[in-house]
Short mmCIF file of N, CA and C in Angstrom, two decimals:
data_model
loop_
_atom_site.label_atom_id
_atom_site.label_comp_id
_atom_site.label_asym_id
_atom_site.label_seq_id
_atom_site.Cartn_x
_atom_site.Cartn_y
_atom_site.Cartn_z
N MET A 1 40.60 -82.44 31.35
CA MET A 1 40.58 -81.38 31.97
C MET A 1 40.19 -81.89 33.59
N ASP A 2 40.86 -81.16 34.35
CA ASP A 2 41.04 -81.53 35.57
C ASP A 2 40.39 -80.30 36.64
N ILE A 3 39.21 -80.26 36.50
CA ILE A 3 38.67 -79.22 37.64
C ILE A 3 38.17 -80.06 39.19
N ARG A 4 38.88 -79.85 40.01
CA ARG A 4 38.65 -80.14 40.87
C ARG A 4 37.73 -79.59 42.17
N THR A 5 37.94 -78.11 41.97
CA THR A 5 36.83 -77.64 43.16
C THR A 5 36.12 -76.36 42.83
N LYS A 6 35.13 -76.30 43.53
CA LYS A 6 34.14 -75.23 42.95
C LYS A 6 34.70 -73.95 42.58
N ASP A 7 35.90 -73.65 42.81
CA ASP A 7 36.34 -72.52 42.63
C ASP A 7 37.13 -72.41 41.12
N GLU A 8 37.59 -73.37 41.23
CA GLU A 8 38.07 -73.90 39.91
C GLU A 8 37.15 -73.98 38.74
N PHE A 9 36.13 -74.33 39.22
CA PHE A 9 34.93 -74.67 38.33
C PHE A 9 34.85 -73.26 37.73
N ILE A 10 34.41 -72.02 38.75
CA ILE A 10 34.09 -70.74 38.56
C ILE A 10 34.88 -70.13 37.67
N PHE A 11 36.39 -70.40 37.83
CA PHE A 11 37.21 -69.34 37.01
C PHE A 11 37.04 -70.23 35.78
N PHE A 12 37.02 -71.59 35.50
CA PHE A 12 36.88 -71.99 34.13
C PHE A 12 35.86 -71.46 33.41
N MET A 13 34.55 -71.27 34.23
CA MET A 13 33.25 -71.08 33.55
C MET A 13 33.57 -69.18 33.07
N GLN A 14 34.09 -68.28 34.02
CA GLN A 14 34.34 -66.99 33.70
C GLN A 14 35.03 -66.96 32.46
N ARG A 15 36.02 -67.70 32.22
CA ARG A 15 37.12 -67.67 31.18
C ARG A 15 35.94 -68.54 30.00
N ALA A 16 35.43 -69.35 30.05
CA ALA A 16 34.79 -70.12 28.82
C ALA A 16 33.58 -68.88 28.33
N CYS A 17 32.94 -67.77 29.24
CA CYS A 17 31.81 -67.55 28.70
C CYS A 17 32.63 -65.83 28.31
N GLU A 18 33.56 -65.77 28.60
CA GLU A 18 34.21 -64.29 28.17
C GLU A 18 34.63 -64.36 26.71
N ASP A 19 34.98 -65.54 26.03
CA ASP A 19 35.24 -65.19 24.45
C ASP A 19 35.37 -66.62 24.08
N THR A 20 35.24 -66.60 22.68
CA THR A 20 35.09 -68.14 21.98
C THR A 20 36.44 -68.49 21.67
N CYS A 21 37.70 -67.55 21.71
CA CYS A 21 38.69 -68.13 21.33
C CYS A 21 39.81 -68.38 22.67
N ASN A 22 39.15 -68.92 23.75
CA ASN A 22 40.21 -69.35 24.61
C ASN A 22 39.95 -70.71 24.97
N ASP A 23 41.16 -71.27 25.79
CA ASP A 23 41.22 -72.45 25.87
C ASP A 23 39.75 -73.20 26.98
N CYS A 24 39.31 -72.47 27.55
CA CYS A 24 38.36 -72.61 28.11
C CYS A 24 36.70 -72.97 27.76
N TYR A 25 36.85 -71.95 26.54
CA TYR A 25 35.79 -71.77 25.51
C TYR A 25 35.71 -73.39 25.12
N ILE A 26 36.95 -73.77 24.37
CA ILE A 26 37.13 -74.79 23.46
C ILE A 26 36.99 -76.03 24.16
N GLU A 27 37.14 -76.18 25.56
CA GLU A 27 36.78 -77.02 26.55
C GLU A 27 35.38 -77.43 27.00
N LEU A 28 34.90 -76.11 27.22
CA LEU A 28 33.27 -76.09 27.27
C LEU A 28 32.66 -76.77 25.90
N TYR A 29 33.16 -75.95 24.55
CA TYR A 29 32.71 -76.59 23.49
C TYR A 29 32.40 -77.85 23.18
N ASN A 30 33.73 -78.54 23.45
CA ASN A 30 33.47 -80.27 23.40
C ASN A 30 32.72 -80.89 24.62
N ILE A 31 32.56 -80.10 25.92
CA ILE A 31 31.68 -80.93 26.47
C ILE A 31 30.47 -81.05 26.18
N LEU A 32 29.80 -79.63 25.54
CA LEU A 32 28.31 -79.67 25.17
C LEU A 32 28.43 -80.57 23.85
N LEU A 33 29.60 -80.66 22.81
CA LEU A 33 29.18 -81.70 21.66
C LEU A 33 29.08 -82.96 22.15
N ARG A 34 29.76 -83.32 23.22
CA ARG A 34 29.74 -84.64 23.80
C ARG A 34 28.36 -84.99 24.16
N ALA A 35 27.52 -83.78 24.87
CA ALA A 35 26.55 -84.27 25.52
C ALA A 35 25.28 -84.47 23.96
N PHE A 36 25.57 -83.56 23.34
CA PHE A 36 24.87 -83.76 22.04
C PHE A 36 25.20 -84.82 21.50
N ILE A 37 25.95 -85.42 21.26
CA ILE A 37 26.54 -86.72 20.51
C ILE A 37 26.13 -88.17 21.44
N SER A 38 25.87 -87.87 22.81
CA SER A 38 25.63 -88.88 23.54
C SER A 38 24.27 -89.10 23.49
N ALA A 39 23.69 -87.86 23.12
CA ALA A 39 22.26 -88.03 23.19
C ALA A 39 21.46 -88.44 22.04
N ASP A 40 22.43 -87.81 21.04
CA ASP A 40 21.64 -88.43 19.31
C ASP A 40 21.66 -90.02 19.14
N ILE A 41 21.09 -91.01 19.55
CA ILE A 41 21.07 -92.23 19.81
C ILE A 41 20.68 -92.80 18.42
N ASP A 42 20.18 -92.08 17.60
CA ASP A 42 19.92 -92.66 16.38
C ASP A 42 20.57 -92.24 15.10
N PHE A 43 21.69 -91.30 15.74
CA PHE A 43 22.91 -91.11 14.61
C PHE A 43 22.19 -89.89 13.49
N ASP A 44 21.16 -89.47 13.64
CA ASP A 44 20.59 -88.20 12.73
C ASP A 44 21.31 -86.93 12.54
N GLY A 45 22.12 -86.55 13.52
CA GLY A 45 22.71 -85.45 13.86
C GLY A 45 21.62 -84.28 13.89
N GLN A 46 20.89 -84.79 14.85
CA GLN A 46 19.84 -83.78 15.68
C GLN A 46 19.22 -84.54 16.81
N VAL A 47 19.17 -83.93 17.59
CA VAL A 47 18.32 -84.36 19.11
C VAL A 47 16.97 -84.15 18.96
N SER A 48 16.00 -85.33 19.20
CA SER A 48 14.58 -85.21 18.98
C SER A 48 14.46 -85.03 20.23
N GLU A 49 13.10 -84.69 20.55
CA GLU A 49 12.10 -84.57 21.88
C GLU A 49 12.19 -85.72 22.40
N ASP A 50 12.71 -86.78 22.22
CA ASP A 50 12.67 -88.11 22.86
C ASP A 50 14.19 -88.26 23.44
N GLU A 51 15.20 -87.71 22.61
CA GLU A 51 16.49 -87.72 23.13
C GLU A 51 17.13 -86.63 23.99
N PHE A 52 15.79 -85.72 23.89
CA PHE A 52 16.37 -84.50 24.42
C PHE A 52 16.98 -84.45 26.05
N GLU A 53 16.15 -85.47 26.85
CA GLU A 53 16.29 -85.39 28.52
C GLU A 53 18.19 -85.75 28.36
N GLY A 54 18.66 -86.66 28.11
CA GLY A 54 19.72 -87.29 27.88
C GLY A 54 20.58 -86.19 27.73
N MET A 55 20.32 -85.33 26.74
CA MET A 55 21.56 -84.18 26.39
C MET A 55 21.51 -83.29 27.60
N ILE A 56 20.45 -82.77 28.09
CA ILE A 56 20.42 -82.30 29.32
C ILE A 56 20.92 -82.90 30.69
N ALA A 57 20.61 -84.11 30.72
CA ALA A 57 21.22 -84.60 31.88
C ALA A 57 23.07 -84.67 31.73
N ALA A 58 23.23 -84.70 30.68
CA ALA A 58 24.39 -85.03 30.42
C ALA A 58 25.47 -83.77 30.31
N ALA A 59 24.76 -82.73 29.73
CA ALA A 59 25.25 -81.09 30.10
C ALA A 59 25.32 -80.64 31.44
N ASN A 60 24.35 -81.19 32.12
CA ASN A 60 24.19 -80.86 33.71
C ASN A 60 25.23 -81.50 34.78
N GLU A 61 25.62 -82.64 34.06
CA GLU A 61 26.72 -83.38 35.14
C GLU A 61 27.93 -82.51 35.71
N PHE A 62 28.56 -81.55 34.76
CA PHE A 62 29.54 -80.91 35.02
C PHE A 62 29.06 -79.75 35.87
N PRO A 63 28.35 -78.88 35.84
CA PRO A 63 28.14 -77.73 36.89
C PRO A 63 27.37 -78.23 37.89
N LYS A 64 26.59 -79.15 37.93
CA LYS A 64 26.05 -80.30 39.29
C LYS A 64 27.11 -80.80 39.95
N LYS A 65 28.08 -81.16 39.47
CA LYS A 65 29.28 -81.68 40.24
C LYS A 65 29.68 -80.56 41.35
N PHE A 66 29.56 -79.12 41.12
CA PHE A 66 30.08 -78.53 41.74
C PHE A 66 29.24 -77.22 42.59
N GLY A 67 27.81 -78.19 42.58
CA GLY A 67 26.66 -77.45 43.32
C GLY A 67 26.00 -76.36 42.48
N PHE A 68 26.03 -76.60 41.23
CA PHE A 68 25.37 -75.35 40.04
C PHE A 68 23.91 -76.26 39.59
N GLU A 69 22.84 -75.93 39.66
CA GLU A 69 21.65 -76.65 38.93
C GLU A 69 21.25 -75.60 37.89
N TRP A 70 21.95 -75.69 36.52
CA TRP A 70 21.43 -74.69 35.76
C TRP A 70 20.77 -75.17 34.62
N TRP A 71 20.24 -76.55 34.81
CA TRP A 71 19.46 -76.69 33.94
C TRP A 71 17.96 -77.16 34.04
N ALA A 72 17.73 -76.79 35.26
CA ALA A 72 16.21 -77.10 35.88
C ALA A 72 15.27 -76.23 35.02
N GLY A 73 14.34 -77.24 34.92
CA GLY A 73 12.77 -76.76 34.16
C GLY A 73 12.46 -77.25 33.39
N SER A 74 11.56 -77.00 32.83
CA SER A 74 10.56 -78.04 31.98
C SER A 74 11.27 -78.42 30.64
N GLY A 75 11.55 -79.85 30.54
CA GLY A 75 11.98 -80.24 29.28
C GLY A 75 11.55 -79.91 27.88
N LYS A 76 10.13 -79.92 27.95
CA LYS A 76 9.22 -79.44 26.78
C LYS A 76 9.67 -77.69 26.29
N ASP A 77 9.54 -77.20 27.25
CA ASP A 77 9.78 -75.63 27.21
C ASP A 77 11.08 -75.33 26.85
N GLN A 78 12.13 -76.16 27.41
CA GLN A 78 13.73 -75.75 27.10
C GLN A 78 13.80 -76.40 25.58
N PHE A 79 13.00 -77.36 25.63
CA PHE A 79 13.49 -78.30 23.54
C PHE A 79 12.61 -76.63 22.92
N LYS A 80 11.50 -76.49 23.03
CA LYS A 80 10.91 -75.46 22.17
C LYS A 80 11.91 -73.94 22.07
N ALA A 81 12.27 -74.02 23.31
CA ALA A 81 13.34 -72.48 23.05
C ALA A 81 14.72 -73.09 22.24
N ILE A 82 14.90 -74.02 22.21
CA ILE A 82 16.44 -74.21 21.49
C ILE A 82 16.10 -74.71 20.27
N ASP A 83 14.97 -75.28 19.95
CA ASP A 83 14.51 -75.38 18.49
C ASP A 83 14.22 -74.35 17.89
N GLU A 84 15.08 -73.74 17.32
CA GLU A 84 14.77 -72.24 16.82
C GLU A 84 14.02 -72.28 15.58
N ASN A 85 14.48 -73.16 14.55
CA ASN A 85 13.68 -73.25 13.36
C ASN A 85 12.36 -73.93 13.40
N GLY A 86 12.27 -74.49 14.55
CA GLY A 86 10.97 -75.08 14.60
C GLY A 86 10.83 -76.61 13.87
N ASP A 87 11.82 -77.34 13.55
CA ASP A 87 11.76 -78.45 12.77
C ASP A 87 11.51 -79.69 13.70
N GLY A 88 11.52 -79.32 14.97
CA GLY A 88 11.32 -80.73 15.74
C GLY A 88 12.56 -81.33 16.07
N GLY A 89 13.71 -80.90 15.85
CA GLY A 89 14.98 -81.86 16.00
C GLY A 89 15.90 -80.42 16.42
N ILE A 90 16.58 -80.66 17.40
CA ILE A 90 17.90 -79.59 17.97
C ILE A 90 19.11 -80.22 17.06
N SER A 91 19.68 -79.13 16.17
CA SER A 91 20.85 -79.38 15.47
C SER A 91 22.09 -79.05 16.67
N PHE A 92 23.03 -79.10 16.28
CA PHE A 92 24.43 -79.14 17.12
C PHE A 92 24.54 -77.43 17.30
N ASP A 93 24.59 -76.81 16.39
CA ASP A 93 24.70 -75.33 16.25
C ASP A 93 23.61 -74.58 17.03
N GLU A 94 22.12 -75.04 17.17
CA GLU A 94 21.34 -74.17 17.99
C GLU A 94 21.46 -74.98 19.26
N TRP A 95 22.11 -75.92 19.79
CA TRP A 95 22.33 -76.68 20.61
C TRP A 95 23.23 -75.66 21.26
N LEU A 96 24.56 -75.26 20.91
CA LEU A 96 25.25 -74.52 21.48
C LEU A 96 25.44 -73.19 21.66
N ASN A 97 24.59 -72.53 20.58
CA ASN A 97 24.09 -71.33 20.84
C ASN A 97 23.38 -70.64 22.09
N PHE A 98 22.33 -71.84 22.01
CA PHE A 98 21.64 -71.48 23.31
C PHE A 98 22.45 -71.77 24.70
N ALA A 99 22.83 -72.99 24.67
CA ALA A 99 23.82 -73.43 25.99
C ALA A 99 24.96 -72.60 26.13
N TYR A 100 25.38 -71.70 24.99
CA TYR A 100 26.57 -70.70 25.33
C TYR A 100 25.89 -69.77 26.04
N THR A 101 24.92 -69.18 25.63
CA THR A 101 24.22 -68.15 25.81
C THR A 101 23.20 -68.08 27.55
N HIS A 102 23.03 -69.46 27.56
CA HIS A 102 22.50 -69.80 28.86
C HIS A 102 23.71 -69.80 29.92
N TYR A 103 24.94 -70.14 29.73
CA TYR A 103 25.90 -70.45 30.64
C TYR A 103 26.19 -68.59 30.84
N GLN A 104 26.35 -67.91 29.98
CA GLN A 104 26.92 -66.52 29.72
C GLN A 104 25.48 -65.95 30.85
N SER A 105 24.33 -66.46 30.94
CA SER A 105 23.36 -65.74 32.02
C SER A 105 23.51 -66.12 33.40
N GLN A 106 24.43 -66.92 33.55
CA GLN A 106 24.37 -67.63 34.88
C GLN A 106 25.09 -66.60 35.94
N LYS A 107 24.76 -66.77 37.09
CA LYS A 107 25.60 -65.47 38.01
C LYS A 107 26.63 -66.34 38.85
N LEU A 108 27.80 -65.69 38.23
CA LEU A 108 29.17 -66.00 39.02
C LEU A 108 29.70 -64.88 39.44
N PRO A 109 30.44 -64.76 40.42
CA PRO A 109 31.38 -64.11 41.03
C PRO A 109 32.06 -63.35 39.95
N VAL A 110 32.50 -61.85 39.93
CA VAL A 110 33.22 -61.45 38.70
C VAL A 110 34.62 -61.76 38.70
N ALA A 111 34.71 -61.59 37.88
CA ALA A 111 36.20 -62.18 37.58
C ALA A 111 37.12 -61.06 37.87
N PHE A 112 38.24 -61.33 38.52
CA PHE A 112 39.35 -60.78 39.21
C PHE A 112 39.72 -59.22 38.00
N ASP A 113 39.92 -59.34 36.64
CA ASP A 113 40.14 -58.43 35.88
C ASP A 113 39.06 -57.97 35.45
N LYS A 114 37.86 -58.31 35.68
CA LYS A 114 36.68 -57.24 35.54
C LYS A 114 36.23 -56.75 36.76
N GLU A 115 36.35 -56.90 37.84
CA GLU A 115 36.11 -55.99 39.17
C GLU A 115 36.30 -54.39 39.19
N GLU A 116 35.40 -54.05 39.53
CA GLU A 116 35.33 -52.59 40.28
C GLU A 116 37.00 -51.92 40.72
N LYS A 117 37.33 -50.84 40.35
CA LYS A 117 38.61 -50.34 41.33
C LYS A 117 38.87 -50.52 42.38
N ASP A 118 37.69 -50.20 42.91
CA ASP A 118 38.35 -50.48 44.76
C ASP A 118 38.12 -51.67 45.01
N GLN A 119 37.52 -52.83 44.54
CA GLN A 119 37.10 -54.23 45.02
C GLN A 119 38.79 -54.74 44.42
N PHE A 120 39.12 -54.12 42.96
CA PHE A 120 40.52 -54.65 42.38
C PHE A 120 41.64 -54.32 43.57
N VAL A 121 41.59 -53.18 43.91
CA VAL A 121 42.63 -52.84 45.02
C VAL A 121 42.63 -53.51 45.88
N LYS A 122 41.35 -53.79 46.51
CA LYS A 122 41.41 -54.62 47.56
C LYS A 122 42.06 -56.20 47.66
N SER A 123 41.45 -56.48 46.19
CA SER A 123 41.90 -57.86 46.10
C SER A 123 43.68 -57.92 45.75
N CYS A 124 44.26 -56.85 45.20
CA CYS A 124 45.21 -56.82 45.01
C CYS A 124 46.16 -56.83 46.65
N LYS A 125 45.59 -55.76 47.78
CA LYS A 125 46.25 -55.90 48.63
C LYS A 125 46.02 -57.37 49.46
N ASP A 126 44.89 -57.87 49.74
CA ASP A 126 44.22 -59.21 50.30
C ASP A 126 45.33 -60.35 49.83
N SER A 127 46.07 -60.30 48.44
CA SER A 127 46.87 -61.20 47.84
C SER A 127 47.90 -61.50 48.27
N ALA A 128 48.52 -60.58 49.16
CA ALA A 128 49.55 -60.85 50.22
C ALA A 128 49.56 -62.44 50.77
N ASN A 129 47.96 -62.44 51.41
CA ASN A 129 48.06 -63.51 52.25
C ASN A 129 47.82 -65.01 51.72
N THR A 130 48.89 -65.81 51.02
CA THR A 130 48.93 -66.86 50.25
C THR A 130 47.76 -67.80 50.39
N GLY A 131 46.87 -67.67 51.58
CA GLY A 131 45.85 -68.62 51.67
C GLY A 131 44.48 -68.05 51.66
N SER A 132 44.75 -66.50 51.15
CA SER A 132 43.34 -65.64 50.68
C SER A 132 43.02 -66.37 49.48
N ASP A 133 41.51 -66.02 49.37
CA ASP A 133 40.49 -66.20 48.10
C ASP A 133 41.39 -65.36 47.17
N ALA A 134 41.69 -63.83 47.45
CA ALA A 134 42.52 -63.07 46.43
C ALA A 134 43.70 -63.48 45.84
N TYR A 135 44.33 -64.46 46.56
CA TYR A 135 45.74 -65.23 46.21
C TYR A 135 45.59 -65.87 45.14
N LYS A 136 44.12 -66.73 45.24
CA LYS A 136 43.92 -67.57 44.49
C LYS A 136 43.54 -67.04 42.93
N LYS A 137 42.59 -65.68 43.03
CA LYS A 137 42.26 -65.17 42.19
C LYS A 137 43.19 -64.69 41.12
N ILE A 138 44.26 -64.00 41.78
CA ILE A 138 45.60 -63.55 40.96
C ILE A 138 46.31 -64.67 40.73
N TYR A 139 46.53 -66.00 41.13
CA TYR A 139 47.09 -66.87 40.67
C TYR A 139 46.57 -67.59 39.22
N TRP A 140 45.04 -67.65 39.32
CA TRP A 140 44.45 -67.90 38.11
C TRP A 140 44.28 -66.71 36.95
N PHE A 141 44.29 -65.39 37.30
CA PHE A 141 44.36 -64.52 36.52
C PHE A 141 45.96 -64.68 35.83
N SER A 142 46.82 -64.82 36.51
CA SER A 142 48.70 -64.86 36.25
C SER A 142 48.58 -66.10 34.88
N TRP A 143 47.80 -67.23 35.30
CA TRP A 143 47.81 -68.21 34.27
C TRP A 143 47.10 -67.86 32.97
N LYS A 144 45.66 -67.02 33.05
CA LYS A 144 45.10 -66.25 31.83
C LYS A 144 45.98 -65.80 31.04
N CYS A 145 46.66 -64.89 31.73
CA CYS A 145 47.83 -63.80 31.25
C CYS A 145 48.80 -64.81 30.54
N PHE A 146 49.53 -65.86 31.39
CA PHE A 146 50.36 -66.54 30.56
C PHE A 146 49.96 -67.23 29.35
N GLN A 147 48.70 -67.84 29.34
CA GLN A 147 47.92 -68.41 28.40
C GLN A 147 47.87 -67.63 27.19
N ALA A 148 47.51 -66.38 27.22
CA ALA A 148 47.23 -65.31 26.30
C ALA A 148 48.68 -65.09 25.76
N ALA A 149 49.94 -64.91 26.46
CA ALA A 149 51.14 -64.61 25.84
C ALA A 149 51.73 -65.40 25.19
N ASP A 150 51.25 -66.94 25.41
CA ASP A 150 52.31 -68.01 24.99
C ASP A 150 51.17 -68.54 23.70
N ALA A 151 51.31 -67.65 22.69
CA ALA A 151 50.49 -67.67 21.46
C ALA A 151 50.59 -69.26 20.66
N ASP A 152 52.11 -69.39 20.69
CA ASP A 152 52.66 -70.69 19.76
C ASP A 152 52.34 -72.10 20.76
N ARG A 153 52.05 -71.82 21.94
CA ARG A 153 51.57 -73.04 23.12
C ARG A 153 52.66 -73.93 23.20
N ASP A 154 54.11 -73.26 23.43
CA ASP A 154 55.26 -73.67 23.33
C ASP A 154 55.91 -73.64 24.84
N GLY A 155 55.15 -73.59 25.71
CA GLY A 155 55.07 -73.31 27.25
C GLY A 155 56.13 -72.08 27.67
N GLN A 156 56.32 -71.24 26.68
CA GLN A 156 57.22 -70.15 27.01
C GLN A 156 56.79 -68.80 26.70
N VAL A 157 57.09 -67.95 27.62
CA VAL A 157 56.79 -66.35 27.00
C VAL A 157 58.00 -65.52 26.68
#
C-alpha cells in the first residue's frame, strides 16, 4: 500500500469504512491484524492489558502519519471497552469490531458519491480545473468505479 498524502489517506478511509467487501477494507483489516499480532508478544491469541499499549501504538501509526490522532485516551478505558466479554484479554474479533466501528465514527470529509446534490453539481463543475480538489475527488471516484467493474481483477472492464 502506497498512500503518500493526507488526501489519499482520507479517500482510503472513506472507502475502507464504506463496506467490508472492497479492497480498502481488506487493507485496513490487514493493518489491524498486524497491529494485533505485533502486540500479542506471548503468542496466546489475545492481547492482554500489559500488551494493549503496543497494539494501540501500532494501530495509531497509520492515521498519525497524516495528522490524525484517533487513538487518544486512557488505555485502561479503551481496553475495557474493547474486551466485550470481560475475560481480561482482547481477541482479534473484539479488536476488529471495535477498531472498525471506531474508524467509522471519525469525522472525514464526505465522499464524492455521498455529497448532497448541490455540492455534487459544484464538484462536477469544479472538476474542469485539473488542479482542483474536485478533480482529485472525481479521479479517485473513477478508480473506485473501475475497481467495482473489474470484478475478475484482470485490469480490464
